[in-house]
mmCIF file of C-alpha atoms in Angstrom:
data_model
loop_
_atom_site.group_PDB
_atom_site.id
_atom_site.type_symbol
_atom_site.label_atom_id
_atom_site.label_comp_id
_atom_site.label_asym_id
_atom_site.label_seq_id
_atom_site.Cartn_x
_atom_site.Cartn_y
_atom_site.Cartn_z
ATOM 1 C CA UNK A 1446 1.193 -35.546 -2.059
ATOM 2 C CA UNK A 1447 -1.763 -33.736 -3.555
ATOM 3 C CA UNK A 1448 -3.808 -34.532 -0.345
ATOM 4 C CA UNK A 1449 -1.231 -32.749 1.896
ATOM 5 C CA UNK A 1450 -1.504 -29.533 0.132
ATOM 6 C CA UNK A 1451 -4.184 -27.222 1.578
ATOM 7 C CA UNK A 1452 -6.160 -25.143 -0.954
ATOM 8 C CA UNK A 1453 -5.304 -21.391 -1.170
ATOM 9 C CA UNK A 1454 -7.936 -20.195 -3.664
ATOM 10 C CA UNK A 1455 -11.061 -20.548 -1.385
ATOM 11 C CA UNK A 1456 -14.148 -18.339 -1.771
ATOM 12 C CA UNK A 1457 -13.138 -16.482 1.281
ATOM 13 C CA UNK A 1458 -9.692 -15.737 -0.035
ATOM 14 C CA UNK A 1459 -10.992 -14.635 -3.423
ATOM 15 C CA UNK A 1460 -13.653 -12.366 -1.854
ATOM 16 C CA UNK A 1461 -11.092 -10.809 0.617
ATOM 17 C CA UNK A 1462 -8.658 -10.172 -2.302
ATOM 18 C CA UNK A 1463 -11.438 -8.556 -4.508
ATOM 19 C CA UNK A 1464 -12.692 -6.405 -1.714
ATOM 20 C CA UNK A 1465 -9.093 -5.163 -0.999
ATOM 21 C CA UNK A 1466 -8.637 -4.517 -4.769
ATOM 22 C CA UNK A 1467 -11.682 -2.304 -4.890
ATOM 23 C CA UNK A 1468 -10.921 -0.366 -1.705
ATOM 24 C CA UNK A 1469 -7.305 0.492 -2.819
ATOM 25 C CA UNK A 1470 -8.607 1.207 -6.394
ATOM 26 C CA UNK A 1471 -10.958 3.805 -5.131
ATOM 27 C CA UNK A 1472 -8.109 5.384 -3.165
ATOM 28 C CA UNK A 1473 -5.576 5.462 -6.068
ATOM 29 C CA UNK A 1474 -8.167 6.832 -8.433
ATOM 30 C CA UNK A 1475 -8.691 9.826 -6.242
ATOM 31 C CA UNK A 1476 -5.234 10.244 -4.698
ATOM 32 C CA UNK A 1477 -3.457 10.740 -8.150
ATOM 33 C CA UNK A 1478 -6.143 13.288 -9.349
ATOM 34 C CA UNK A 1479 -7.247 15.449 -6.577
ATOM 35 C CA UNK A 1480 -4.050 17.544 -6.213
ATOM 36 C CA UNK A 1481 -4.660 18.805 -9.838
ATOM 37 C CA UNK A 1482 -8.408 19.511 -8.962
ATOM 38 C CA UNK A 1483 -7.568 21.292 -5.908
ATOM 39 C CA UNK A 1484 -4.927 23.455 -7.583
ATOM 40 C CA UNK A 1485 -7.382 24.452 -10.439
ATOM 41 C CA UNK A 1486 -10.655 24.658 -8.546
ATOM 42 C CA UNK A 1487 -9.429 26.490 -5.471
ATOM 43 C CA UNK A 1488 -6.241 28.192 -6.858
ATOM 44 C CA UNK A 1489 -4.437 26.559 -3.939
ATOM 45 C CA UNK A 1490 -0.898 27.003 -2.997
ATOM 46 C CA UNK A 1491 1.678 24.190 -3.222
ATOM 47 C CA UNK A 1492 1.376 23.913 0.572
ATOM 48 C CA UNK A 1493 -2.416 23.429 0.510
ATOM 49 C CA UNK A 1494 -2.081 20.952 -2.306
ATOM 50 C CA UNK A 1495 0.383 18.893 -0.240
ATOM 51 C CA UNK A 1496 -1.986 18.958 2.751
ATOM 52 C CA UNK A 1497 -4.365 17.097 0.493
ATOM 53 C CA UNK A 1498 -2.215 14.067 0.663
ATOM 54 C CA UNK A 1499 -0.631 14.607 4.076
ATOM 55 C CA UNK A 1500 -3.804 15.108 6.044
ATOM 56 C CA UNK A 1501 -5.347 11.896 4.452
ATOM 57 C CA UNK A 1502 -2.224 9.885 5.435
ATOM 58 C CA UNK A 1503 -2.040 11.178 8.938
ATOM 59 C CA UNK A 1504 -5.834 10.493 9.618
ATOM 60 C CA UNK A 1505 -5.499 6.929 8.195
ATOM 61 C CA UNK A 1506 -2.355 6.426 10.473
ATOM 62 C CA UNK A 1507 -4.248 7.612 13.528
ATOM 63 C CA UNK A 1508 -7.256 5.383 12.629
ATOM 64 C CA UNK A 1509 -5.123 2.373 12.379
ATOM 65 C CA UNK A 1510 -3.710 2.833 15.806
ATOM 66 C CA UNK A 1511 -7.096 1.950 17.486
ATOM 67 C CA UNK A 1512 -7.991 -0.356 14.611
ATOM 68 C CA UNK A 1513 -5.490 -2.962 15.646
ATOM 69 C CA UNK A 1514 -6.848 -3.142 19.323
ATOM 70 C CA UNK A 1515 -10.407 -3.416 17.851
ATOM 71 C CA UNK A 1516 -9.313 -6.301 15.636
ATOM 72 C CA UNK A 1517 -7.610 -8.115 18.772
ATOM 73 C CA UNK A 1518 -11.013 -7.661 20.518
ATOM 74 C CA UNK A 1519 -12.972 -9.241 17.660
ATOM 75 C CA UNK A 1520 -14.833 -6.183 16.429
ATOM 76 C CA UNK A 1521 -14.110 -6.694 12.633
ATOM 77 C CA UNK A 1522 -17.555 -6.250 11.313
ATOM 78 C CA UNK A 1523 -17.955 -2.804 13.012
ATOM 79 C CA UNK A 1524 -14.527 -1.858 11.857
ATOM 80 C CA UNK A 1525 -15.222 -2.674 8.269
ATOM 81 C CA UNK A 1526 -18.773 -1.201 7.889
ATOM 82 C CA UNK A 1527 -18.089 1.933 9.947
ATOM 83 C CA UNK A 1528 -14.918 2.478 7.996
ATOM 84 C CA UNK A 1529 -16.575 2.090 4.656
ATOM 85 C CA UNK A 1530 -19.431 4.384 5.587
ATOM 86 C CA UNK A 1531 -16.835 7.102 6.504
ATOM 87 C CA UNK A 1532 -14.929 6.534 3.442
ATOM 88 C CA UNK A 1533 -18.128 6.768 1.304
ATOM 89 C CA UNK A 1534 -19.155 9.942 3.038
ATOM 90 C CA UNK A 1535 -15.729 11.561 2.524
ATOM 91 C CA UNK A 1536 -15.690 10.648 -1.128
ATOM 92 C CA UNK A 1537 -19.248 11.945 -1.904
ATOM 93 C CA UNK A 1538 -18.213 15.210 0.127
ATOM 94 C CA UNK A 1539 -15.523 16.037 -2.298
ATOM 95 C CA UNK A 1540 -17.761 17.137 -5.136
ATOM 96 C CA UNK A 1541 -19.965 19.360 -2.910
ATOM 97 C CA UNK A 1542 -17.156 21.024 -0.765
ATOM 98 C CA UNK A 1543 -17.522 24.854 -1.272
ATOM 99 C CA UNK A 1544 -14.018 25.707 0.174
ATOM 100 C CA UNK A 1545 -10.686 24.007 0.415
ATOM 101 C CA UNK A 1546 -11.000 23.803 4.174
ATOM 102 C CA UNK A 1547 -14.108 21.762 3.799
ATOM 103 C CA UNK A 1548 -12.528 19.563 1.180
ATOM 104 C CA UNK A 1549 -9.539 18.861 3.621
ATOM 105 C CA UNK A 1550 -12.000 17.939 6.188
ATOM 106 C CA UNK A 1551 -13.486 15.451 3.761
ATOM 107 C CA UNK A 1552 -10.087 14.047 3.251
ATOM 108 C CA UNK A 1553 -9.530 13.514 6.915
ATOM 109 C CA UNK A 1554 -12.923 11.775 7.160
ATOM 110 C CA UNK A 1555 -12.047 9.631 4.164
ATOM 111 C CA UNK A 1556 -8.581 8.797 5.871
ATOM 112 C CA UNK A 1557 -10.194 7.612 8.971
ATOM 113 C CA UNK A 1558 -12.605 5.303 7.091
ATOM 114 C CA UNK A 1559 -9.915 4.041 4.801
ATOM 115 C CA UNK A 1560 -7.543 3.450 7.698
ATOM 116 C CA UNK A 1561 -10.248 1.363 9.602
ATOM 117 C CA UNK A 1562 -11.332 -0.917 6.569
ATOM 118 C CA UNK A 1563 -7.886 -1.274 5.069
ATOM 119 C CA UNK A 1564 -6.532 -2.820 8.348
ATOM 120 C CA UNK A 1565 -9.319 -5.340 8.519
ATOM 121 C CA UNK A 1566 -8.970 -7.037 5.088
ATOM 122 C CA UNK A 1567 -5.280 -8.127 5.227
ATOM 123 C CA UNK A 1568 -5.669 -9.236 8.869
ATOM 124 C CA UNK A 1569 -8.658 -11.399 7.935
ATOM 125 C CA UNK A 1570 -6.906 -12.898 4.916
ATOM 126 C CA UNK A 1571 -3.972 -14.144 7.197
ATOM 127 C CA UNK A 1572 -6.640 -16.377 8.797
ATOM 128 C CA UNK A 1573 -7.729 -18.022 5.555
ATOM 129 C CA UNK A 1574 -4.273 -18.732 4.064
ATOM 130 C CA UNK A 1575 -2.650 -22.061 5.010
ATOM 131 C CA UNK A 1576 0.422 -21.414 7.235
ATOM 132 C CA UNK A 1577 2.833 -23.252 4.984
ATOM 133 C CA UNK A 1578 1.599 -21.092 1.867
ATOM 134 C CA UNK A 1579 1.691 -17.764 3.643
ATOM 135 C CA UNK A 1580 4.234 -16.110 1.452
ATOM 136 C CA UNK A 1581 2.507 -17.333 -1.778
ATOM 137 C CA UNK A 1582 -0.930 -16.370 -0.336
ATOM 138 C CA UNK A 1583 0.114 -12.838 0.682
ATOM 139 C CA UNK A 1584 1.875 -12.390 -2.614
ATOM 140 C CA UNK A 1585 -1.368 -13.067 -4.493
ATOM 141 C CA UNK A 1586 -3.482 -10.969 -1.965
ATOM 142 C CA UNK A 1587 -1.056 -7.943 -2.106
ATOM 143 C CA UNK A 1588 -1.232 -8.199 -5.919
ATOM 144 C CA UNK A 1589 -4.657 -6.480 -5.363
ATOM 145 C CA UNK A 1590 -2.960 -3.481 -3.647
ATOM 146 C CA UNK A 1591 -0.171 -3.309 -6.218
ATOM 147 C CA UNK A 1592 -2.618 -3.605 -9.155
ATOM 148 C CA UNK A 1593 -4.795 -0.806 -7.639
ATOM 149 C CA UNK A 1594 -1.694 1.352 -7.142
ATOM 150 C CA UNK A 1595 -0.764 0.802 -10.682
ATOM 151 C CA UNK A 1596 -4.032 1.043 -12.627
ATOM 152 C CA UNK A 1597 -5.999 3.426 -10.258
ATOM 153 C CA UNK A 1598 -3.949 6.508 -11.178
ATOM 154 C CA UNK A 1599 -4.272 5.760 -14.919
ATOM 155 C CA UNK A 1600 -8.067 5.578 -14.579
ATOM 156 C CA UNK A 1601 -8.346 8.685 -12.259
ATOM 157 C CA UNK A 1602 -6.095 10.852 -14.281
ATOM 158 C CA UNK A 1603 -8.008 9.825 -17.513
ATOM 159 C CA UNK A 1604 -11.340 10.484 -16.013
ATOM 160 C CA UNK A 1605 -10.200 14.008 -14.810
ATOM 161 C CA UNK A 1606 -8.772 14.726 -18.235
ATOM 162 C CA UNK A 1607 -11.634 13.549 -20.412
ATOM 163 C CA UNK A 1608 -14.556 13.820 -18.041
ATOM 164 C CA UNK A 1609 -14.893 15.965 -14.923
ATOM 165 C CA UNK A 1610 -13.996 15.707 -11.089
ATOM 166 C CA UNK A 1611 -17.723 15.130 -10.336
ATOM 167 C CA UNK A 1612 -17.705 12.012 -12.583
ATOM 168 C CA UNK A 1613 -14.508 10.780 -10.888
ATOM 169 C CA UNK A 1614 -16.089 11.389 -7.216
ATOM 170 C CA UNK A 1615 -19.312 9.418 -8.136
ATOM 171 C CA UNK A 1616 -17.437 6.653 -9.909
ATOM 172 C CA UNK A 1617 -15.107 6.089 -6.833
ATOM 173 C CA UNK A 1618 -18.173 6.270 -4.587
ATOM 174 C CA UNK A 1619 -19.743 3.430 -6.607
ATOM 175 C CA UNK A 1620 -16.587 1.273 -6.140
ATOM 176 C CA UNK A 1621 -16.918 1.677 -2.422
ATOM 177 C CA UNK A 1622 -20.688 0.697 -2.581
ATOM 178 C CA UNK A 1623 -19.756 -2.601 -4.344
ATOM 179 C CA UNK A 1624 -17.597 -3.559 -1.378
ATOM 180 C CA UNK A 1625 -20.600 -3.515 1.117
ATOM 181 C CA UNK A 1626 -22.199 -6.736 -0.034
ATOM 182 C CA UNK A 1627 -18.833 -8.515 -0.327
ATOM 183 C CA UNK A 1628 -17.954 -7.552 3.278
ATOM 184 C CA UNK A 1629 -21.453 -8.676 4.528
ATOM 185 C CA UNK A 1630 -20.955 -12.061 2.903
ATOM 186 C CA UNK A 1631 -17.552 -12.349 4.515
ATOM 187 C CA UNK A 1632 -18.828 -11.516 7.997
ATOM 188 C CA UNK A 1633 -21.598 -14.051 7.724
ATOM 189 C CA UNK A 1634 -19.397 -16.780 6.197
ATOM 190 C CA UNK A 1635 -16.358 -16.712 8.351
ATOM 191 C CA UNK A 1636 -17.055 -18.377 11.702
ATOM 192 C CA UNK A 1637 -16.315 -16.494 14.787
ATOM 193 C CA UNK A 1638 -13.693 -18.998 16.153
ATOM 194 C CA UNK A 1639 -11.918 -18.447 12.896
ATOM 195 C CA UNK A 1640 -12.022 -14.712 12.865
ATOM 196 C CA UNK A 1641 -11.056 -14.121 16.419
ATOM 197 C CA UNK A 1642 -8.339 -16.417 17.896
ATOM 198 C CA UNK A 1643 -8.736 -16.897 21.664
ATOM 199 C CA UNK A 1644 -7.065 -14.206 23.674
ATOM 200 C CA UNK A 1645 -4.441 -14.964 26.294
ATOM 201 C CA UNK A 1646 -5.077 -12.997 29.449
ATOM 202 C CA UNK A 1647 -2.394 -10.488 30.307
ATOM 203 C CA UNK A 1648 -1.154 -9.974 33.777
ATOM 204 C CA UNK A 1649 -2.979 -7.381 35.594
ATOM 205 C CA UNK A 1650 -1.718 -3.929 34.909
ATOM 206 C CA UNK A 1651 0.151 -5.001 31.801
ATOM 207 C CA UNK A 1652 -0.548 -3.776 28.235
ATOM 208 C CA UNK A 1653 0.121 -5.802 25.071
ATOM 209 C CA UNK A 1654 3.720 -5.177 24.227
ATOM 210 C CA UNK A 1655 4.603 -3.650 20.819
ATOM 211 C CA UNK A 1656 6.582 -6.078 18.774
ATOM 212 C CA UNK A 1657 10.037 -4.564 18.132
ATOM 213 C CA UNK A 1658 10.699 -6.857 15.247
ATOM 214 C CA UNK A 1659 8.329 -4.727 13.100
ATOM 215 C CA UNK A 1660 10.434 -1.644 13.186
ATOM 216 C CA UNK A 1661 13.053 -2.776 10.585
ATOM 217 C CA UNK A 1662 10.621 -3.972 7.779
ATOM 218 C CA UNK A 1663 8.373 -1.026 8.641
ATOM 219 C CA UNK A 1664 11.325 1.480 8.101
ATOM 220 C CA UNK A 1665 12.288 -0.279 4.725
ATOM 221 C CA UNK A 1666 8.553 -0.148 3.556
ATOM 222 C CA UNK A 1667 8.510 3.526 4.340
ATOM 223 C CA UNK A 1668 11.760 4.216 2.362
ATOM 224 C CA UNK A 1669 10.463 2.229 -0.664
ATOM 225 C CA UNK A 1670 7.114 4.265 -0.399
ATOM 226 C CA UNK A 1671 8.898 7.650 -0.542
ATOM 227 C CA UNK A 1672 9.891 6.827 -4.065
ATOM 228 C CA UNK A 1673 6.206 5.840 -4.939
ATOM 229 C CA UNK A 1674 4.981 9.132 -3.287
ATOM 230 C CA UNK A 1675 7.135 11.000 -5.838
ATOM 231 C CA UNK A 1676 5.538 9.110 -8.765
ATOM 232 C CA UNK A 1677 1.983 9.644 -7.452
ATOM 233 C CA UNK A 1678 2.427 13.342 -6.712
ATOM 234 C CA UNK A 1679 4.547 14.541 -9.714
ATOM 235 C CA UNK A 1680 4.293 12.108 -12.655
ATOM 236 C CA UNK A 1681 1.766 14.218 -14.447
ATOM 237 C CA UNK A 1682 3.787 17.446 -13.919
ATOM 238 C CA UNK A 1683 7.077 15.492 -14.987
ATOM 239 C CA UNK A 1684 5.271 14.566 -18.183
ATOM 240 C CA UNK A 1685 4.842 18.201 -19.017
ATOM 241 C CA UNK A 1686 8.455 19.068 -18.208
ATOM 242 C CA UNK A 1687 9.822 16.092 -20.287
ATOM 243 C CA UNK A 1688 7.241 16.503 -23.019
ATOM 244 C CA UNK A 1689 5.795 12.948 -22.450
ATOM 245 C CA UNK A 1690 2.497 12.356 -24.303
ATOM 246 C CA UNK A 1691 0.916 9.933 -21.935
ATOM 247 C CA UNK A 1692 2.546 10.108 -18.464
ATOM 248 C CA UNK A 1693 -0.417 8.380 -16.893
ATOM 249 C CA UNK A 1694 0.522 5.246 -18.869
ATOM 250 C CA UNK A 1695 3.680 4.888 -16.600
ATOM 251 C CA UNK A 1696 1.261 3.255 -13.979
ATOM 252 C CA UNK A 1697 -0.275 0.986 -16.517
ATOM 253 C CA UNK A 1698 3.162 -0.422 -17.685
ATOM 254 C CA UNK A 1699 3.988 -0.628 -14.019
ATOM 255 C CA UNK A 1700 1.001 -2.925 -13.496
ATOM 256 C CA UNK A 1701 2.069 -5.130 -16.259
ATOM 257 C CA UNK A 1702 5.432 -5.892 -14.500
ATOM 258 C CA UNK A 1703 3.606 -6.436 -11.172
ATOM 259 C CA UNK A 1704 1.336 -9.004 -12.758
ATOM 260 C CA UNK A 1705 4.256 -10.789 -14.392
ATOM 261 C CA UNK A 1706 6.387 -11.155 -11.172
ATOM 262 C CA UNK A 1707 3.906 -11.494 -8.460
ATOM 263 C CA UNK A 1708 2.659 -15.049 -9.143
ATOM 264 C CA UNK A 1709 6.140 -16.564 -8.469
ATOM 265 C CA UNK A 1710 7.603 -13.975 -6.029
ATOM 266 C CA UNK A 1711 5.567 -15.515 -3.078
ATOM 267 C CA UNK A 1712 6.808 -19.039 -3.839
ATOM 268 C CA UNK A 1713 10.392 -17.709 -3.882
ATOM 269 C CA UNK A 1714 9.837 -16.084 -0.469
ATOM 270 C CA UNK A 1715 8.389 -19.402 1.123
ATOM 271 C CA UNK A 1716 11.425 -21.335 -0.220
ATOM 272 C CA UNK A 1717 14.410 -18.781 0.114
ATOM 273 C CA UNK A 1718 13.143 -15.969 2.275
ATOM 274 C CA UNK A 1719 13.082 -12.188 1.960
ATOM 275 C CA UNK A 1720 16.772 -11.849 0.970
ATOM 276 C CA UNK A 1721 16.231 -13.479 -2.364
ATOM 277 C CA UNK A 1722 13.722 -10.819 -3.361
ATOM 278 C CA UNK A 1723 14.497 -7.675 -1.511
ATOM 279 C CA UNK A 1724 18.181 -7.195 -2.768
ATOM 280 C CA UNK A 1725 17.426 -7.710 -6.572
ATOM 281 C CA UNK A 1726 14.064 -5.860 -6.186
ATOM 282 C CA UNK A 1727 15.936 -2.842 -4.800
ATOM 283 C CA UNK A 1728 18.366 -2.749 -7.816
ATOM 284 C CA UNK A 1729 15.390 -2.921 -10.200
ATOM 285 C CA UNK A 1730 13.708 0.008 -8.337
ATOM 286 C CA UNK A 1731 16.826 2.150 -8.544
ATOM 287 C CA UNK A 1732 17.173 1.229 -12.218
ATOM 288 C CA UNK A 1733 13.616 2.304 -12.927
ATOM 289 C CA UNK A 1734 13.901 5.671 -11.196
ATOM 290 C CA UNK A 1735 17.201 6.490 -12.946
ATOM 291 C CA UNK A 1736 15.671 5.448 -16.379
ATOM 292 C CA UNK A 1737 12.645 7.610 -15.732
ATOM 293 C CA UNK A 1738 14.772 10.581 -14.958
ATOM 294 C CA UNK A 1739 16.341 10.472 -18.337
ATOM 295 C CA UNK A 1740 12.989 9.719 -20.250
ATOM 296 C CA UNK A 1741 12.270 12.057 -23.051
ATOM 297 C CA UNK A 1742 9.928 9.707 -24.925
ATOM 298 C CA UNK A 1743 7.063 7.557 -24.011
ATOM 299 C CA UNK A 1744 8.951 4.320 -25.031
ATOM 300 C CA UNK A 1745 11.711 5.147 -22.553
ATOM 301 C CA UNK A 1746 9.238 6.016 -19.875
ATOM 302 C CA UNK A 1747 7.480 2.609 -20.402
ATOM 303 C CA UNK A 1748 10.827 0.759 -20.070
ATOM 304 C CA UNK A 1749 11.388 2.563 -16.850
ATOM 305 C CA UNK A 1750 7.923 1.624 -15.682
ATOM 306 C CA UNK A 1751 8.457 -2.014 -16.301
ATOM 307 C CA UNK A 1752 11.838 -1.925 -14.461
ATOM 308 C CA UNK A 1753 10.184 -0.101 -11.475
ATOM 309 C CA UNK A 1754 7.282 -2.494 -11.499
ATOM 310 C CA UNK A 1755 9.388 -5.508 -11.138
ATOM 311 C CA UNK A 1756 11.111 -4.088 -8.061
ATOM 312 C CA UNK A 1757 7.965 -2.819 -6.413
ATOM 313 C CA UNK A 1758 6.007 -6.013 -7.373
ATOM 314 C CA UNK A 1759 8.307 -8.273 -5.565
ATOM 315 C CA UNK A 1760 9.314 -6.068 -2.652
ATOM 316 C CA UNK A 1761 5.919 -4.882 -1.384
ATOM 317 C CA UNK A 1762 4.383 -8.343 -0.574
ATOM 318 C CA UNK A 1763 7.778 -9.623 0.803
ATOM 319 C CA UNK A 1764 7.772 -6.727 3.352
ATOM 320 C CA UNK A 1765 4.172 -7.340 4.411
ATOM 321 C CA UNK A 1766 4.740 -11.151 4.767
ATOM 322 C CA UNK A 1767 7.852 -10.545 6.860
ATOM 323 C CA UNK A 1768 5.926 -8.339 9.236
ATOM 324 C CA UNK A 1769 3.179 -10.970 9.569
ATOM 325 C CA UNK A 1770 5.623 -13.756 10.195
ATOM 326 C CA UNK A 1771 7.494 -12.057 13.064
ATOM 327 C CA UNK A 1772 4.466 -11.595 15.295
ATOM 328 C CA UNK A 1773 1.896 -13.945 16.862
ATOM 329 C CA UNK A 1774 -1.519 -14.534 15.134
ATOM 330 C CA UNK A 1775 -3.104 -12.157 17.869
ATOM 331 C CA UNK A 1776 -0.756 -9.338 16.784
ATOM 332 C CA UNK A 1777 -1.446 -9.547 13.009
ATOM 333 C CA UNK A 1778 -3.797 -6.627 13.090
ATOM 334 C CA UNK A 1779 -0.887 -4.728 14.615
ATOM 335 C CA UNK A 1780 1.525 -5.876 11.859
ATOM 336 C CA UNK A 1781 -0.884 -5.114 9.119
ATOM 337 C CA UNK A 1782 -1.645 -1.639 10.528
ATOM 338 C CA UNK A 1783 2.023 -0.807 10.820
ATOM 339 C CA UNK A 1784 2.634 -2.000 7.266
ATOM 340 C CA UNK A 1785 -0.004 0.222 5.855
ATOM 341 C CA UNK A 1786 1.007 3.170 8.199
ATOM 342 C CA UNK A 1787 4.538 2.966 6.992
ATOM 343 C CA UNK A 1788 3.261 2.808 3.339
ATOM 344 C CA UNK A 1789 0.986 5.915 3.938
ATOM 345 C CA UNK A 1790 3.618 7.781 5.822
ATOM 346 C CA UNK A 1791 6.254 7.098 3.138
ATOM 347 C CA UNK A 1792 3.888 8.318 0.309
ATOM 348 C CA UNK A 1793 2.982 11.550 2.314
ATOM 349 C CA UNK A 1794 6.686 12.126 3.252
ATOM 350 C CA UNK A 1795 7.677 11.515 -0.437
ATOM 351 C CA UNK A 1796 5.232 13.989 -1.712
ATOM 352 C CA UNK A 1797 6.597 16.786 0.666
ATOM 353 C CA UNK A 1798 10.361 15.925 0.571
ATOM 354 C CA UNK A 1799 10.537 15.358 -3.192
ATOM 355 C CA UNK A 1800 8.368 18.374 -3.801
ATOM 356 C CA UNK A 1801 10.973 20.506 -2.109
ATOM 357 C CA UNK A 1802 13.799 18.912 -4.227
ATOM 358 C CA UNK A 1803 11.819 19.491 -7.371
ATOM 359 C CA UNK A 1804 11.251 23.055 -6.435
ATOM 360 C CA UNK A 1805 14.997 23.625 -5.952
ATOM 361 C CA UNK A 1806 15.960 21.759 -9.272
ATOM 362 C CA UNK A 1807 13.627 19.935 -11.474
ATOM 363 C CA UNK A 1808 11.567 16.827 -11.669
ATOM 364 C CA UNK A 1809 14.393 14.829 -13.447
ATOM 365 C CA UNK A 1810 16.775 15.438 -10.638
ATOM 366 C CA UNK A 1811 14.134 14.743 -8.080
ATOM 367 C CA UNK A 1812 13.607 11.204 -9.435
ATOM 368 C CA UNK A 1813 17.455 10.767 -9.639
ATOM 369 C CA UNK A 1814 17.692 11.730 -5.956
ATOM 370 C CA UNK A 1815 14.738 9.741 -4.898
ATOM 371 C CA UNK A 1816 16.729 6.636 -5.886
ATOM 372 C CA UNK A 1817 18.999 7.420 -2.891
ATOM 373 C CA UNK A 1818 16.201 6.356 -0.569
ATOM 374 C CA UNK A 1819 16.417 2.918 -2.146
ATOM 375 C CA UNK A 1820 20.271 2.876 -1.644
ATOM 376 C CA UNK A 1821 19.586 3.584 2.046
ATOM 377 C CA UNK A 1822 17.050 0.820 2.015
ATOM 378 C CA UNK A 1823 19.696 -1.654 0.782
ATOM 379 C CA UNK A 1824 22.249 -0.292 3.336
ATOM 380 C CA UNK A 1825 19.875 -0.840 6.262
ATOM 381 C CA UNK A 1826 18.856 -4.296 5.105
ATOM 382 C CA UNK A 1827 22.404 -5.601 4.477
ATOM 383 C CA UNK A 1828 23.350 -4.285 7.956
ATOM 384 C CA UNK A 1829 20.258 -6.069 9.427
ATOM 385 C CA UNK A 1830 21.207 -9.386 7.721
ATOM 386 C CA UNK A 1831 24.747 -9.199 9.269
ATOM 387 C CA UNK A 1832 23.444 -8.305 12.643
ATOM 388 C CA UNK A 1833 20.794 -11.081 12.595
ATOM 389 C CA UNK A 1834 23.442 -13.782 11.820
ATOM 390 C CA UNK A 1835 25.575 -13.041 14.981
ATOM 391 C CA UNK A 1836 23.210 -14.565 17.606
ATOM 392 C CA UNK A 1837 22.861 -18.067 16.165
ATOM 393 C CA UNK A 1838 19.964 -19.084 18.479
ATOM 394 C CA UNK A 1839 17.664 -16.300 17.212
ATOM 395 C CA UNK A 1840 15.574 -16.709 14.053
ATOM 396 C CA UNK A 1841 16.985 -14.399 11.370
ATOM 397 C CA UNK A 1842 14.572 -11.454 10.571
ATOM 398 C CA UNK A 1843 15.112 -11.654 6.855
ATOM 399 C CA UNK A 1844 12.628 -14.450 6.456
#
């Protein structure tokens, strides 16, 4: 029995997971802090502040559109190293930007670099995870993304609060530098046949078809990410409104929940499918947002963070694994690119839409209304389950 189980925690899997953790950690340290810096340093308007997030997200989305094709052609090393160099140049450029226009240009440069490298790592990891343990493996791998999204803002906001923006820019640049030797080791270690599966020639004049099965999970991922965009963009401001002493600690307690639920959520996915995780996860997400909107003490905020973290911790890897499973191995770059694009688009849309709601009311009502995006998530998902059960011959999309 022991002999039949393929190992998951190989050196390649660990290095890929650590590389992805550092990449997203660098992103989250900056993304949560730079709006405050831009507002204070350049006396920026609310529209200019929102462009800091939106232009980055759009640049990353555009970069991933051609990154998927590069991955299919086997250009992984170029994708990773060029992407990391662009990301490093953009990050270093923040601290020397004389105007907001130059800083926005640096954000776009960083977005292109991040979009390229962030597509490569999850695609490579699907090649080193045993097929029968894909849900479990992706659960642990995407823990690196969730952890970065949880602890990165805490580190970034604290650095800006107790240090300076230059310290933050140089620290995040150092995080990117650490990834270079790890990526070099991966490129040298993973054999070419393993990295690039043989391509099936297409008929003349035909282009690779987009897999329509990706639309539903991508839409669901975007709706979930809208709520996270509201947390990233406005948690510090909500802390002032609700008289919370340590609003940055929301992300820390969120990380605790993610750590608790992630180890077994992947196993549940492999045994019972996405339905067993997405429905209860949605309810925890709604509960966390509602609790947060009524938080007037740090203790109440921590409770809401734990609740939100349970939902986010099980839903994010479930959606990513679902997208990987409905495509062929050759299309995994496309699936990962679309997963990350829907995440970035959701965060950017969340910052804009929820910002308008907050301006018209307050941040408490903004978080209450943001829970409606999760209600819509549940509605679409339940409709999809019912629709997928009708044609018996097709494999249900819910995992």
